[in-house]
Amino acid sequence: MRKRIRAAAACAALLVLSTTLPAARTSDGAAPEAQIGIEHFAFRPETLTVPAGTRITWVNRDEELHTVTSSAGAFASAGLEKGETFAYTFAAPGAYAYFCALHPYMKSTITVK
């Protein structure tokens, strides 16, 4: 019985790892990915530079509701509860300023090369 419980726990741990870790970068041309955390009323990292084609996922780790809103109107999330995510793929080079519409002092920039 103990062996079965340990085996089930090991399988559950592998399942959690496989659903929370970012996809590995491959040489087959898969798009790169990055993650930005929303925590303590700030975007972390505050600034980020990525290659064109990168998919960025924001994760709200705060207890408060937050948004991810482009200053130029390129993208906007709905209000994100704790644990919810929003993703956007940056296809074109440029500087993309964004903020939280509910807390406008929360600002950040993504530079796409």
PDB file of N, CA and C in Angstrom:
ATOM      1  N   MET A   1       0.820  -1.189   0.000  1.00  0.00           N
ATOM      2  CA  MET A   1       0.000   0.000   0.000  1.00  0.00           C
ATOM      3  C   MET A   1       0.864   1.253   0.000  1.00  0.00           C
ATOM      4  N   ARG A   2       1.928   1.287   0.828  1.00  0.00           N
ATOM      5  CA  ARG A   2       2.808   2.442   0.878  1.00  0.00           C
ATOM      6  C   ARG A   2       3.478   2.689  -0.471  1.00  0.00           C
ATOM      7  N   LYS A   3       3.861   1.588  -1.135  1.00  0.00           N
ATOM      8  CA  LYS A   3       4.498   1.740  -2.449  1.00  0.00           C
ATOM      9  C   LYS A   3       3.534   2.400  -3.424  1.00  0.00           C
ATOM     10  N   ARG A   4       2.269   2.030  -3.378  1.00  0.00           N
ATOM     11  CA  ARG A   4       1.262   2.613  -4.260  1.00  0.00           C
ATOM     12  C   ARG A   4       1.074   4.102  -3.968  1.00  0.00           C
ATOM     13  N   ILE A   5       1.059   4.459  -2.696  1.00  0.00           N
ATOM     14  CA  ILE A   5       0.894   5.861  -2.313  1.00  0.00           C
ATOM     15  C   ILE A   5       2.104   6.666  -2.771  1.00  0.00           C
ATOM     16  N   ARG A   6       3.310   6.137  -2.567  1.00  0.00           N
ATOM     17  CA  ARG A   6       4.510   6.845  -3.021  1.00  0.00           C
ATOM     18  C   ARG A   6       4.527   6.988  -4.534  1.00  0.00           C
ATOM     19  N   ALA A   7       4.135   5.961  -5.243  1.00  0.00           N
ATOM     20  CA  ALA A   7       4.098   6.015  -6.700  1.00  0.00           C
ATOM     21  C   ALA A   7       3.079   7.046  -7.171  1.00  0.00           C
ATOM     22  N   ALA A   8       1.934   7.101  -6.530  1.00  0.00           N
ATOM     23  CA  ALA A   8       0.919   8.089  -6.894  1.00  0.00           C
ATOM     24  C   ALA A   8       1.421   9.501  -6.621  1.00  0.00           C
ATOM     25  N   ALA A   9       2.117   9.691  -5.498  1.00  0.00           N
ATOM     26  CA  ALA A   9       2.661  11.010  -5.172  1.00  0.00           C
ATOM     27  C   ALA A   9       3.724  11.416  -6.187  1.00  0.00           C
ATOM     28  N   ALA A  10       4.559  10.473  -6.601  1.00  0.00           N
ATOM     29  CA  ALA A  10       5.590  10.772  -7.596  1.00  0.00           C
ATOM     30  C   ALA A  10       4.960  11.154  -8.932  1.00  0.00           C
ATOM     31  N   CYS A  11       3.912  10.457  -9.325  1.00  0.00           N
ATOM     32  CA  CYS A  11       3.220  10.792 -10.572  1.00  0.00           C
ATOM     33  C   CYS A  11       2.578  12.168 -10.481  1.00  0.00           C
ATOM     34  N   ALA A  12       1.983  12.484  -9.350  1.00  0.00           N
ATOM     35  CA  ALA A  12       1.368  13.793  -9.169  1.00  0.00           C
ATOM     36  C   ALA A  12       2.417  14.881  -9.238  1.00  0.00           C
ATOM     37  N   ALA A  13       3.600  14.662  -8.645  1.00  0.00           N
ATOM     38  CA  ALA A  13       4.675  15.654  -8.697  1.00  0.00           C
ATOM     39  C   ALA A  13       5.135  15.868 -10.126  1.00  0.00           C
ATOM     40  N   LEU A  14       5.260  14.808 -10.898  1.00  0.00           N
ATOM     41  CA  LEU A  14       5.655  14.947 -12.305  1.00  0.00           C
ATOM     42  C   LEU A  14       4.606  15.703 -13.096  1.00  0.00           C
ATOM     43  N   LEU A  15       3.338  15.452 -12.827  1.00  0.00           N
ATOM     44  CA  LEU A  15       2.261  16.149 -13.522  1.00  0.00           C
ATOM     45  C   LEU A  15       2.316  17.641 -13.225  1.00  0.00           C
ATOM     46  N   VAL A  16       2.534  18.010 -11.957  1.00  0.00           N
ATOM     47  CA  VAL A  16       2.634  19.421 -11.587  1.00  0.00           C
ATOM     48  C   VAL A  16       3.818  20.066 -12.286  1.00  0.00           C
ATOM     49  N   LEU A  17       4.953  19.405 -12.298  1.00  0.00           N
ATOM     50  CA  LEU A  17       6.129  19.958 -12.971  1.00  0.00           C
ATOM     51  C   LEU A  17       5.882  20.158 -14.453  1.00  0.00           C
ATOM     52  N   SER A  18       5.246  19.223 -15.095  1.00  0.00           N
ATOM     53  CA  SER A  18       5.058  19.315 -16.536  1.00  0.00           C
ATOM     54  C   SER A  18       4.049  20.388 -16.921  1.00  0.00           C
ATOM     55  N   THR A  19       3.160  20.790 -16.012  1.00  0.00           N
ATOM     56  CA  THR A  19       2.188  21.816 -16.353  1.00  0.00           C
ATOM     57  C   THR A  19       2.619  23.206 -15.888  1.00  0.00           C
ATOM     58  N   THR A  20       3.664  23.314 -15.043  1.00  0.00           N
ATOM     59  CA  THR A  20       4.072  24.629 -14.560  1.00  0.00           C
ATOM     60  C   THR A  20       5.393  25.100 -15.146  1.00  0.00           C
ATOM     61  N   LEU A  21       6.201  24.242 -15.657  1.00  0.00           N
ATOM     62  CA  LEU A  21       7.468  24.666 -16.246  1.00  0.00           C
ATOM     63  C   LEU A  21       7.254  25.171 -17.665  1.00  0.00           C
ATOM     64  N   PRO A  22       8.024  26.192 -18.077  1.00  0.00           N
ATOM     65  CA  PRO A  22       7.890  26.679 -19.446  1.00  0.00           C
ATOM     66  C   PRO A  22       8.375  25.619 -20.428  1.00  0.00           C
ATOM     67  N   ALA A  23       7.833  25.680 -21.643  1.00  0.00           N
ATOM     68  CA  ALA A  23       8.243  24.738 -22.676  1.00  0.00           C
ATOM     69  C   ALA A  23       9.712  24.954 -22.998  1.00  0.00           C
ATOM     70  N   ALA A  24      10.417  23.882 -23.245  1.00  0.00           N
ATOM     71  CA  ALA A  24      11.828  23.969 -23.597  1.00  0.00           C
ATOM     72  C   ALA A  24      11.991  24.580 -24.982  1.00  0.00           C
ATOM     73  N   ARG A  25      13.049  25.349 -25.143  1.00  0.00           N
ATOM     74  CA  ARG A  25      13.353  25.913 -26.456  1.00  0.00           C
ATOM     75  C   ARG A  25      13.967  24.817 -27.307  1.00  0.00           C
ATOM     76  N   THR A  26      13.514  24.692 -28.514  1.00  0.00           N
ATOM     77  CA  THR A  26      14.030  23.649 -29.381  1.00  0.00           C
ATOM     78  C   THR A  26      14.675  24.271 -30.612  1.00  0.00           C
ATOM     79  N   SER A  27      15.442  23.495 -31.306  1.00  0.00           N
ATOM     80  CA  SER A  27      16.107  23.983 -32.512  1.00  0.00           C
ATOM     81  C   SER A  27      15.174  23.918 -33.722  1.00  0.00           C
ATOM     82  N   ASP A  28      13.934  23.490 -33.537  1.00  0.00           N
ATOM     83  CA  ASP A  28      12.999  23.380 -34.657  1.00  0.00           C
ATOM     84  C   ASP A  28      12.259  24.685 -34.946  1.00  0.00           C
ATOM     85  N   GLY A  29      12.694  25.780 -34.303  1.00  0.00           N
ATOM     86  CA  GLY A  29      12.080  27.077 -34.586  1.00  0.00           C
ATOM     87  C   GLY A  29      10.882  27.412 -33.726  1.00  0.00           C
ATOM     88  N   ALA A  30      10.676  26.678 -32.647  1.00  0.00           N
ATOM     89  CA  ALA A  30       9.555  26.996 -31.759  1.00  0.00           C
ATOM     90  C   ALA A  30       9.731  28.399 -31.194  1.00  0.00           C
ATOM     91  N   ALA A  31       8.642  29.116 -31.059  1.00  0.00           N
ATOM     92  CA  ALA A  31       8.684  30.489 -30.556  1.00  0.00           C
ATOM     93  C   ALA A  31       9.182  30.523 -29.115  1.00  0.00           C
ATOM     94  N   PRO A  32      10.022  31.514 -28.797  1.00  0.00           N
ATOM     95  CA  PRO A  32      10.473  31.649 -27.411  1.00  0.00           C
ATOM     96  C   PRO A  32       9.340  32.133 -26.515  1.00  0.00           C
ATOM     97  N   GLU A  33       9.472  31.864 -25.228  1.00  0.00           N
ATOM     98  CA  GLU A  33       8.463  32.273 -24.254  1.00  0.00           C
ATOM     99  C   GLU A  33       9.142  32.952 -23.073  1.00  0.00           C
ATOM    100  N   ALA A  34       8.416  33.836 -22.418  1.00  0.00           N
ATOM    101  CA  ALA A  34       8.903  34.495 -21.206  1.00  0.00           C
ATOM    102  C   ALA A  34       7.718  34.691 -20.274  1.00  0.00           C
ATOM    103  N   GLN A  35       8.019  34.912 -18.996  1.00  0.00           N
ATOM    104  CA  GLN A  35       6.956  35.110 -18.019  1.00  0.00           C
ATOM    105  C   GLN A  35       7.255  36.346 -17.181  1.00  0.00           C
ATOM    106  N   ILE A  36       6.201  37.112 -16.900  1.00  0.00           N
ATOM    107  CA  ILE A  36       6.297  38.282 -16.037  1.00  0.00           C
ATOM    108  C   ILE A  36       5.330  38.080 -14.884  1.00  0.00           C
ATOM    109  N   GLY A  37       5.830  38.252 -13.685  1.00  0.00           N
ATOM    110  CA  GLY A  37       4.985  38.131 -12.513  1.00  0.00           C
ATOM    111  C   GLY A  37       4.416  39.489 -12.121  1.00  0.00           C
ATOM    112  N   ILE A  38       3.204  39.470 -11.621  1.00  0.00           N
ATOM    113  CA  ILE A  38       2.593  40.667 -11.048  1.00  0.00           C
ATOM    114  C   ILE A  38       2.553  40.403  -9.550  1.00  0.00           C
ATOM    115  N   GLU A  39       3.413  41.123  -8.809  1.00  0.00           N
ATOM    116  CA  GLU A  39       3.496  40.888  -7.382  1.00  0.00           C
ATOM    117  C   GLU A  39       3.891  42.153  -6.634  1.00  0.00           C
ATOM    118  N   HIS A  40       3.294  42.338  -5.483  1.00  0.00           N
ATOM    119  CA  HIS A  40       3.548  43.517  -4.650  1.00  0.00           C
ATOM    120  C   HIS A  40       3.303  44.799  -5.440  1.00  0.00           C
ATOM    121  N   PHE A  41       2.224  44.796  -6.238  1.00  0.00           N
ATOM    122  CA  PHE A  41       1.820  45.954  -7.038  1.00  0.00           C
ATOM    123  C   PHE A  41       2.925  46.413  -7.979  1.00  0.00           C
ATOM    124  N   ALA A  42       3.595  45.443  -8.610  1.00  0.00           N
ATOM    125  CA  ALA A  42       4.644  45.743  -9.588  1.00  0.00           C
ATOM    126  C   ALA A  42       4.743  44.599 -10.589  1.00  0.00           C
ATOM    127  N   PHE A  43       5.244  44.929 -11.786  1.00  0.00           N
ATOM    128  CA  PHE A  43       5.535  43.919 -12.797  1.00  0.00           C
ATOM    129  C   PHE A  43       6.991  43.506 -12.602  1.00  0.00           C
ATOM    130  N   ARG A  44       7.248  42.197 -12.526  1.00  0.00           N
ATOM    131  CA  ARG A  44       8.603  41.699 -12.308  1.00  0.00           C
ATOM    132  C   ARG A  44       8.966  40.677 -13.364  1.00  0.00           C
ATOM    133  N   PRO A  45      10.000  40.902 -14.177  1.00  0.00           N
ATOM    134  CA  PRO A  45      10.888  42.048 -14.119  1.00  0.00           C
ATOM    135  C   PRO A  45      10.212  43.324 -14.620  1.00  0.00           C
ATOM    136  N   GLU A  46      10.762  44.453 -14.175  1.00  0.00           N
ATOM    137  CA  GLU A  46      10.170  45.742 -14.523  1.00  0.00           C
ATOM    138  C   GLU A  46      10.310  46.038 -16.012  1.00  0.00           C
ATOM    139  N   THR A  47      11.443  45.680 -16.587  1.00  0.00           N
ATOM    140  CA  THR A  47      11.640  45.812 -18.031  1.00  0.00           C
ATOM    141  C   THR A  47      12.153  44.478 -18.552  1.00  0.00           C
ATOM    142  N   LEU A  48      11.902  44.240 -19.826  1.00  0.00           N
ATOM    143  CA  LEU A  48      12.286  42.967 -20.428  1.00  0.00           C
ATOM    144  C   LEU A  48      12.602  43.199 -21.891  1.00  0.00           C
ATOM    145  N   THR A  49      13.676  42.589 -22.382  1.00  0.00           N
ATOM    146  CA  THR A  49      14.031  42.649 -23.800  1.00  0.00           C
ATOM    147  C   THR A  49      13.957  41.231 -24.356  1.00  0.00           C
ATOM    148  N   VAL A  50      13.208  41.067 -25.451  1.00  0.00           N
ATOM    149  CA  VAL A  50      12.983  39.745 -26.036  1.00  0.00           C
ATOM    150  C   VAL A  50      13.102  39.820 -27.552  1.00  0.00           C
ATOM    151  N   PRO A  51      13.347  38.704 -28.208  1.00  0.00           N
ATOM    152  CA  PRO A  51      13.337  38.698 -29.675  1.00  0.00           C
ATOM    153  C   PRO A  51      11.898  38.722 -30.211  1.00  0.00           C
ATOM    154  N   ALA A  52      11.746  39.225 -31.423  1.00  0.00           N
ATOM    155  CA  ALA A  52      10.424  39.225 -32.066  1.00  0.00           C
ATOM    156  C   ALA A  52       9.888  37.797 -32.112  1.00  0.00           C
ATOM    157  N   GLY A  53       8.591  37.664 -31.918  1.00  0.00           N
ATOM    158  CA  GLY A  53       7.952  36.348 -31.927  1.00  0.00           C
ATOM    159  C   GLY A  53       7.808  35.729 -30.552  1.00  0.00           C
ATOM    160  N   THR A  54       8.282  36.414 -29.528  1.00  0.00           N
ATOM    161  CA  THR A  54       8.213  35.874 -28.162  1.00  0.00           C
ATOM    162  C   THR A  54       6.796  35.992 -27.604  1.00  0.00           C
ATOM    163  N   ARG A  55       6.339  34.924 -27.003  1.00  0.00           N
ATOM    164  CA  ARG A  55       5.048  34.921 -26.303  1.00  0.00           C
ATOM    165  C   ARG A  55       5.334  35.179 -24.829  1.00  0.00           C
ATOM    166  N   ILE A  56       4.751  36.253 -24.311  1.00  0.00           N
ATOM    167  CA  ILE A  56       4.940  36.594 -22.907  1.00  0.00           C
ATOM    168  C   ILE A  56       3.646  36.307 -22.159  1.00  0.00           C
ATOM    169  N   THR A  57       3.790  35.662 -21.019  1.00  0.00           N
ATOM    170  CA  THR A  57       2.648  35.361 -20.164  1.00  0.00           C
ATOM    171  C   THR A  57       2.835  36.091 -18.837  1.00  0.00           C
ATOM    172  N   TRP A  58       1.823  36.865 -18.467  1.00  0.00           N
ATOM    173  CA  TRP A  58       1.806  37.545 -17.168  1.00  0.00           C
ATOM    174  C   TRP A  58       1.016  36.683 -16.202  1.00  0.00           C
ATOM    175  N   VAL A  59       1.495  36.570 -14.963  1.00  0.00           N
ATOM    176  CA  VAL A  59       0.828  35.792 -13.919  1.00  0.00           C
ATOM    177  C   VAL A  59       0.587  36.718 -12.728  1.00  0.00           C
ATOM    178  N   ASN A  60      -0.676  36.860 -12.324  1.00  0.00           N
ATOM    179  CA  ASN A  60      -0.984  37.683 -11.162  1.00  0.00           C
ATOM    180  C   ASN A  60      -0.737  36.877  -9.894  1.00  0.00           C
ATOM    181  N   ARG A  61       0.232  37.318  -9.096  1.00  0.00           N
ATOM    182  CA  ARG A  61       0.547  36.657  -7.829  1.00  0.00           C
ATOM    183  C   ARG A  61       0.082  37.484  -6.633  1.00  0.00           C
ATOM    184  N   ASP A  62      -0.583  38.606  -6.904  1.00  0.00           N
ATOM    185  CA  ASP A  62      -1.113  39.462  -5.843  1.00  0.00           C
ATOM    186  C   ASP A  62      -2.518  39.017  -5.459  1.00  0.00           C
ATOM    187  N   GLU A  63      -2.939  39.419  -4.284  1.00  0.00           N
ATOM    188  CA  GLU A  63      -4.307  39.170  -3.844  1.00  0.00           C
ATOM    189  C   GLU A  63      -5.286  40.100  -4.551  1.00  0.00           C
ATOM    190  N   GLU A  64      -4.796  41.227  -5.055  1.00  0.00           N
ATOM    191  CA  GLU A  64      -5.626  42.236  -5.710  1.00  0.00           C
ATOM    192  C   GLU A  64      -5.806  41.940  -7.194  1.00  0.00           C
ATOM    193  N   LEU A  65      -6.874  42.444  -7.763  1.00  0.00           N
ATOM    194  CA  LEU A  65      -7.151  42.360  -9.191  1.00  0.00           C
ATOM    195  C   LEU A  65      -6.212  43.310  -9.932  1.00  0.00           C
ATOM    196  N   HIS A  66      -5.637  42.867 -11.070  1.00  0.00           N
ATOM    197  CA  HIS A  66      -4.754  43.696 -11.898  1.00  0.00           C
ATOM    198  C   HIS A  66      -5.076  43.465 -13.363  1.00  0.00           C
ATOM    199  N   THR A  67      -4.649  44.410 -14.213  1.00  0.00           N
ATOM    200  CA  THR A  67      -4.743  44.233 -15.664  1.00  0.00           C
ATOM    201  C   THR A  67      -3.365  44.405 -16.279  1.00  0.00           C
ATOM    202  N   VAL A  68      -3.250  43.999 -17.524  1.00  0.00           N
ATOM    203  CA  VAL A  68      -2.069  44.240 -18.344  1.00  0.00           C
ATOM    204  C   VAL A  68      -2.599  45.002 -19.547  1.00  0.00           C
ATOM    205  N   THR A  69      -2.287  46.289 -19.634  1.00  0.00           N
ATOM    206  CA  THR A  69      -2.893  47.164 -20.628  1.00  0.00           C
ATOM    207  C   THR A  69      -1.825  47.931 -21.384  1.00  0.00           C
ATOM    208  N   SER A  70      -1.789  47.760 -22.695  1.00  0.00           N
ATOM    209  CA  SER A  70      -0.833  48.473 -23.542  1.00  0.00           C
ATOM    210  C   SER A  70      -1.152  49.958 -23.557  1.00  0.00           C
ATOM    211  N   SER A  71      -0.136  50.803 -23.423  1.00  0.00           N
ATOM    212  CA  SER A  71      -0.321  52.256 -23.487  1.00  0.00           C
ATOM    213  C   SER A  71      -0.763  52.698 -24.872  1.00  0.00           C
ATOM    214  N   ALA A  72      -0.402  51.923 -25.900  1.00  0.00           N
ATOM    215  CA  ALA A  72      -0.745  52.260 -27.286  1.00  0.00           C
ATOM    216  C   ALA A  72      -1.971  51.507 -27.793  1.00  0.00           C
ATOM    217  N   GLY A  73      -2.592  50.699 -26.952  1.00  0.00           N
ATOM    218  CA  GLY A  73      -3.784  49.956 -27.354  1.00  0.00           C
ATOM    219  C   GLY A  73      -3.510  48.660 -28.094  1.00  0.00           C
ATOM    220  N   ALA A  74      -2.277  48.174 -28.066  1.00  0.00           N
ATOM    221  CA  ALA A  74      -1.929  46.939 -28.783  1.00  0.00           C
ATOM    222  C   ALA A  74      -2.527  45.696 -28.132  1.00  0.00           C
ATOM    223  N   PHE A  75      -2.691  45.709 -26.809  1.00  0.00           N
ATOM    224  CA  PHE A  75      -3.246  44.558 -26.087  1.00  0.00           C
ATOM    225  C   PHE A  75      -3.839  45.035 -24.771  1.00  0.00           C
ATOM    226  N   ALA A  76      -4.745  44.259 -24.235  1.00  0.00           N
ATOM    227  CA  ALA A  76      -5.339  44.561 -22.933  1.00  0.00           C
ATOM    228  C   ALA A  76      -5.966  43.291 -22.370  1.00  0.00           C
ATOM    229  N   SER A  77      -5.669  43.042 -21.121  1.00  0.00           N
ATOM    230  CA  SER A  77      -6.273  41.882 -20.466  1.00  0.00           C
ATOM    231  C   SER A  77      -7.540  42.319 -19.747  1.00  0.00           C
ATOM    232  N   ALA A  78      -8.341  41.349 -19.413  1.00  0.00           N
ATOM    233  CA  ALA A  78      -9.434  41.574 -18.467  1.00  0.00           C
ATOM    234  C   ALA A  78      -8.789  41.658 -17.089  1.00  0.00           C
ATOM    235  N   GLY A  79      -9.555  41.945 -16.076  1.00  0.00           N
ATOM    236  CA  GLY A  79      -9.028  41.931 -14.718  1.00  0.00           C
ATOM    237  C   GLY A  79      -8.570  40.527 -14.362  1.00  0.00           C
ATOM    238  N   LEU A  80      -7.355  40.421 -13.847  1.00  0.00           N
ATOM    239  CA  LEU A  80      -6.784  39.120 -13.501  1.00  0.00           C
ATOM    240  C   LEU A  80      -6.837  38.915 -11.996  1.00  0.00           C
ATOM    241  N   GLU A  81      -7.519  37.869 -11.572  1.00  0.00           N
ATOM    242  CA  GLU A  81      -7.533  37.475 -10.166  1.00  0.00           C
ATOM    243  C   GLU A  81      -6.211  36.775  -9.845  1.00  0.00           C
ATOM    244  N   LYS A  82      -5.932  36.576  -8.581  1.00  0.00           N
ATOM    245  CA  LYS A  82      -4.718  35.873  -8.176  1.00  0.00           C
ATOM    246  C   LYS A  82      -4.644  34.510  -8.868  1.00  0.00           C
ATOM    247  N   GLY A  83      -3.493  34.225  -9.487  1.00  0.00           N
ATOM    248  CA  GLY A  83      -3.279  32.956 -10.170  1.00  0.00           C
ATOM    249  C   GLY A  83      -3.684  32.957 -11.633  1.00  0.00           C
ATOM    250  N   GLU A  84      -4.420  33.948 -12.081  1.00  0.00           N
ATOM    251  CA  GLU A  84      -4.833  34.002 -13.489  1.00  0.00           C
ATOM    252  C   GLU A  84      -3.717  34.570 -14.351  1.00  0.00           C
ATOM    253  N   THR A  85      -3.781  34.242 -15.646  1.00  0.00           N
ATOM    254  CA  THR A  85      -2.732  34.655 -16.575  1.00  0.00           C
ATOM    255  C   THR A  85      -3.312  35.368 -17.791  1.00  0.00           C
ATOM    256  N   PHE A  86      -2.439  36.093 -18.463  1.00  0.00           N
ATOM    257  CA  PHE A  86      -2.748  36.739 -19.740  1.00  0.00           C
ATOM    258  C   PHE A  86      -1.500  36.586 -20.594  1.00  0.00           C
ATOM    259  N   ALA A  87      -1.668  36.257 -21.873  1.00  0.00           N
ATOM    260  CA  ALA A  87      -0.519  36.067 -22.763  1.00  0.00           C
ATOM    261  C   ALA A  87      -0.695  36.878 -24.034  1.00  0.00           C
ATOM    262  N   TYR A  88       0.438  37.317 -24.582  1.00  0.00           N
ATOM    263  CA  TYR A  88       0.451  38.076 -25.833  1.00  0.00           C
ATOM    264  C   TYR A  88       1.758  37.764 -26.543  1.00  0.00           C
ATOM    265  N   THR A  89       1.690  37.591 -27.859  1.00  0.00           N
ATOM    266  CA  THR A  89       2.880  37.328 -28.661  1.00  0.00           C
ATOM    267  C   THR A  89       3.304  38.616 -29.352  1.00  0.00           C
ATOM    268  N   PHE A  90       4.543  39.000 -29.142  1.00  0.00           N
ATOM    269  CA  PHE A  90       5.103  40.232 -29.703  1.00  0.00           C
ATOM    270  C   PHE A  90       5.791  39.914 -31.028  1.00  0.00           C
ATOM    271  N   ALA A  91       5.090  40.216 -32.126  1.00  0.00           N
ATOM    272  CA  ALA A  91       5.579  39.860 -33.450  1.00  0.00           C
ATOM    273  C   ALA A  91       6.552  40.883 -34.029  1.00  0.00           C
ATOM    274  N   ALA A  92       6.337  42.154 -33.752  1.00  0.00           N
ATOM    275  CA  ALA A  92       7.124  43.218 -34.390  1.00  0.00           C
ATOM    276  C   ALA A  92       8.075  43.885 -33.398  1.00  0.00           C
ATOM    277  N   PRO A  93       9.277  44.236 -33.870  1.00  0.00           N
ATOM    278  CA  PRO A  93      10.209  44.967 -33.007  1.00  0.00           C
ATOM    279  C   PRO A  93       9.637  46.312 -32.570  1.00  0.00           C
ATOM    280  N   GLY A  94      10.077  46.773 -31.409  1.00  0.00           N
ATOM    281  CA  GLY A  94       9.650  48.060 -30.889  1.00  0.00           C
ATOM    282  C   GLY A  94       9.647  48.058 -29.380  1.00  0.00           C
ATOM    283  N   ALA A  95       9.271  49.194 -28.812  1.00  0.00           N
ATOM    284  CA  ALA A  95       9.141  49.330 -27.356  1.00  0.00           C
ATOM    285  C   ALA A  95       7.656  49.359 -27.036  1.00  0.00           C
ATOM    286  N   TYR A  96       7.240  48.497 -26.138  1.00  0.00           N
ATOM    287  CA  TYR A  96       5.837  48.359 -25.772  1.00  0.00           C
ATOM    288  C   TYR A  96       5.664  48.723 -24.305  1.00  0.00           C
ATOM    289  N   ALA A  97       5.158  49.920 -24.050  1.00  0.00           N
ATOM    290  CA  ALA A  97       4.869  50.350 -22.682  1.00  0.00           C
ATOM    291  C   ALA A  97       3.503  49.795 -22.284  1.00  0.00           C
ATOM    292  N   TYR A  98       3.377  49.388 -21.022  1.00  0.00           N
ATOM    293  CA  TYR A  98       2.092  48.905 -20.537  1.00  0.00           C
ATOM    294  C   TYR A  98       1.951  49.245 -19.062  1.00  0.00           C
ATOM    295  N   PHE A  99       0.733  49.094 -18.554  1.00  0.00           N
ATOM    296  CA  PHE A  99       0.428  49.455 -17.177  1.00  0.00           C
ATOM    297  C   PHE A  99      -0.771  48.653 -16.693  1.00  0.00           C
ATOM    298  N   CYS A 100      -1.079  48.798 -15.415  1.00  0.00           N
ATOM    299  CA  CYS A 100      -2.298  48.208 -14.851  1.00  0.00           C
ATOM    300  C   CYS A 100      -3.362  49.292 -14.870  1.00  0.00           C
ATOM    301  N   ALA A 101      -4.465  49.064 -15.541  1.00  0.00           N
ATOM    302  CA  ALA A 101      -5.536  50.059 -15.652  1.00  0.00           C
ATOM    303  C   ALA A 101      -6.186  50.359 -14.301  1.00  0.00           C
ATOM    304  N   LEU A 102      -6.095  49.442 -13.356  1.00  0.00           N
ATOM    305  CA  LEU A 102      -6.673  49.646 -12.036  1.00  0.00           C
ATOM    306  C   LEU A 102      -5.716  50.371 -11.081  1.00  0.00           C
ATOM    307  N   HIS A 103      -4.433  50.276 -11.393  1.00  0.00           N
ATOM    308  CA  HIS A 103      -3.378  50.900 -10.581  1.00  0.00           C
ATOM    309  C   HIS A 103      -2.376  51.525 -11.558  1.00  0.00           C
ATOM    310  N   PRO A 104      -2.690  52.692 -12.137  1.00  0.00           N
ATOM    311  CA  PRO A 104      -1.891  53.280 -13.219  1.00  0.00           C
ATOM    312  C   PRO A 104      -0.430  53.565 -12.883  1.00  0.00           C
ATOM    313  N   TYR A 105      -0.073  53.588 -11.602  1.00  0.00           N
ATOM    314  CA  TYR A 105       1.321  53.777 -11.239  1.00  0.00           C
ATOM    315  C   TYR A 105       2.153  52.518 -11.512  1.00  0.00           C
ATOM    316  N   MET A 106       1.493  51.394 -11.729  1.00  0.00           N
ATOM    317  CA  MET A 106       2.189  50.150 -12.090  1.00  0.00           C
ATOM    318  C   MET A 106       2.483  50.208 -13.586  1.00  0.00           C
ATOM    319  N   LYS A 107       3.754  50.438 -13.936  1.00  0.00           N
ATOM    320  CA  LYS A 107       4.144  50.611 -15.340  1.00  0.00           C
ATOM    321  C   LYS A 107       5.343  49.739 -15.654  1.00  0.00           C
ATOM    322  N   SER A 108       5.462  49.370 -16.915  1.00  0.00           N
ATOM    323  CA  SER A 108       6.600  48.582 -17.359  1.00  0.00           C
ATOM    324  C   SER A 108       6.761  48.731 -18.869  1.00  0.00           C
ATOM    325  N   THR A 109       7.875  48.204 -19.384  1.00  0.00           N
ATOM    326  CA  THR A 109       8.133  48.265 -20.819  1.00  0.00           C
ATOM    327  C   THR A 109       8.764  46.957 -21.285  1.00  0.00           C
ATOM    328  N   ILE A 110       8.317  46.510 -22.457  1.00  0.00           N
ATOM    329  CA  ILE A 110       8.930  45.363 -23.111  1.00  0.00           C
ATOM    330  C   ILE A 110       9.563  45.876 -24.392  1.00  0.00           C
ATOM    331  N   THR A 111      10.846  45.536 -24.587  1.00  0.00           N
ATOM    332  CA  THR A 111      11.539  45.909 -25.809  1.00  0.00           C
ATOM    333  C   THR A 111      11.669  44.656 -26.657  1.00  0.00           C
ATOM    334  N   VAL A 112      11.193  44.745 -27.892  1.00  0.00           N
ATOM    335  CA  VAL A 112      11.250  43.612 -28.807  1.00  0.00           C
ATOM    336  C   VAL A 112      12.266  43.930 -29.886  1.00  0.00           C
ATOM    337  N   LYS A 113      13.250  43.059 -30.066  1.00  0.00           N
ATOM    338  CA  LYS A 113      14.326  43.268 -31.055  1.00  0.00           C
ATOM    339  C   LYS A 113      14.147  42.360 -32.240  1.00  0.00           C
TER     340      LYS A 113
END
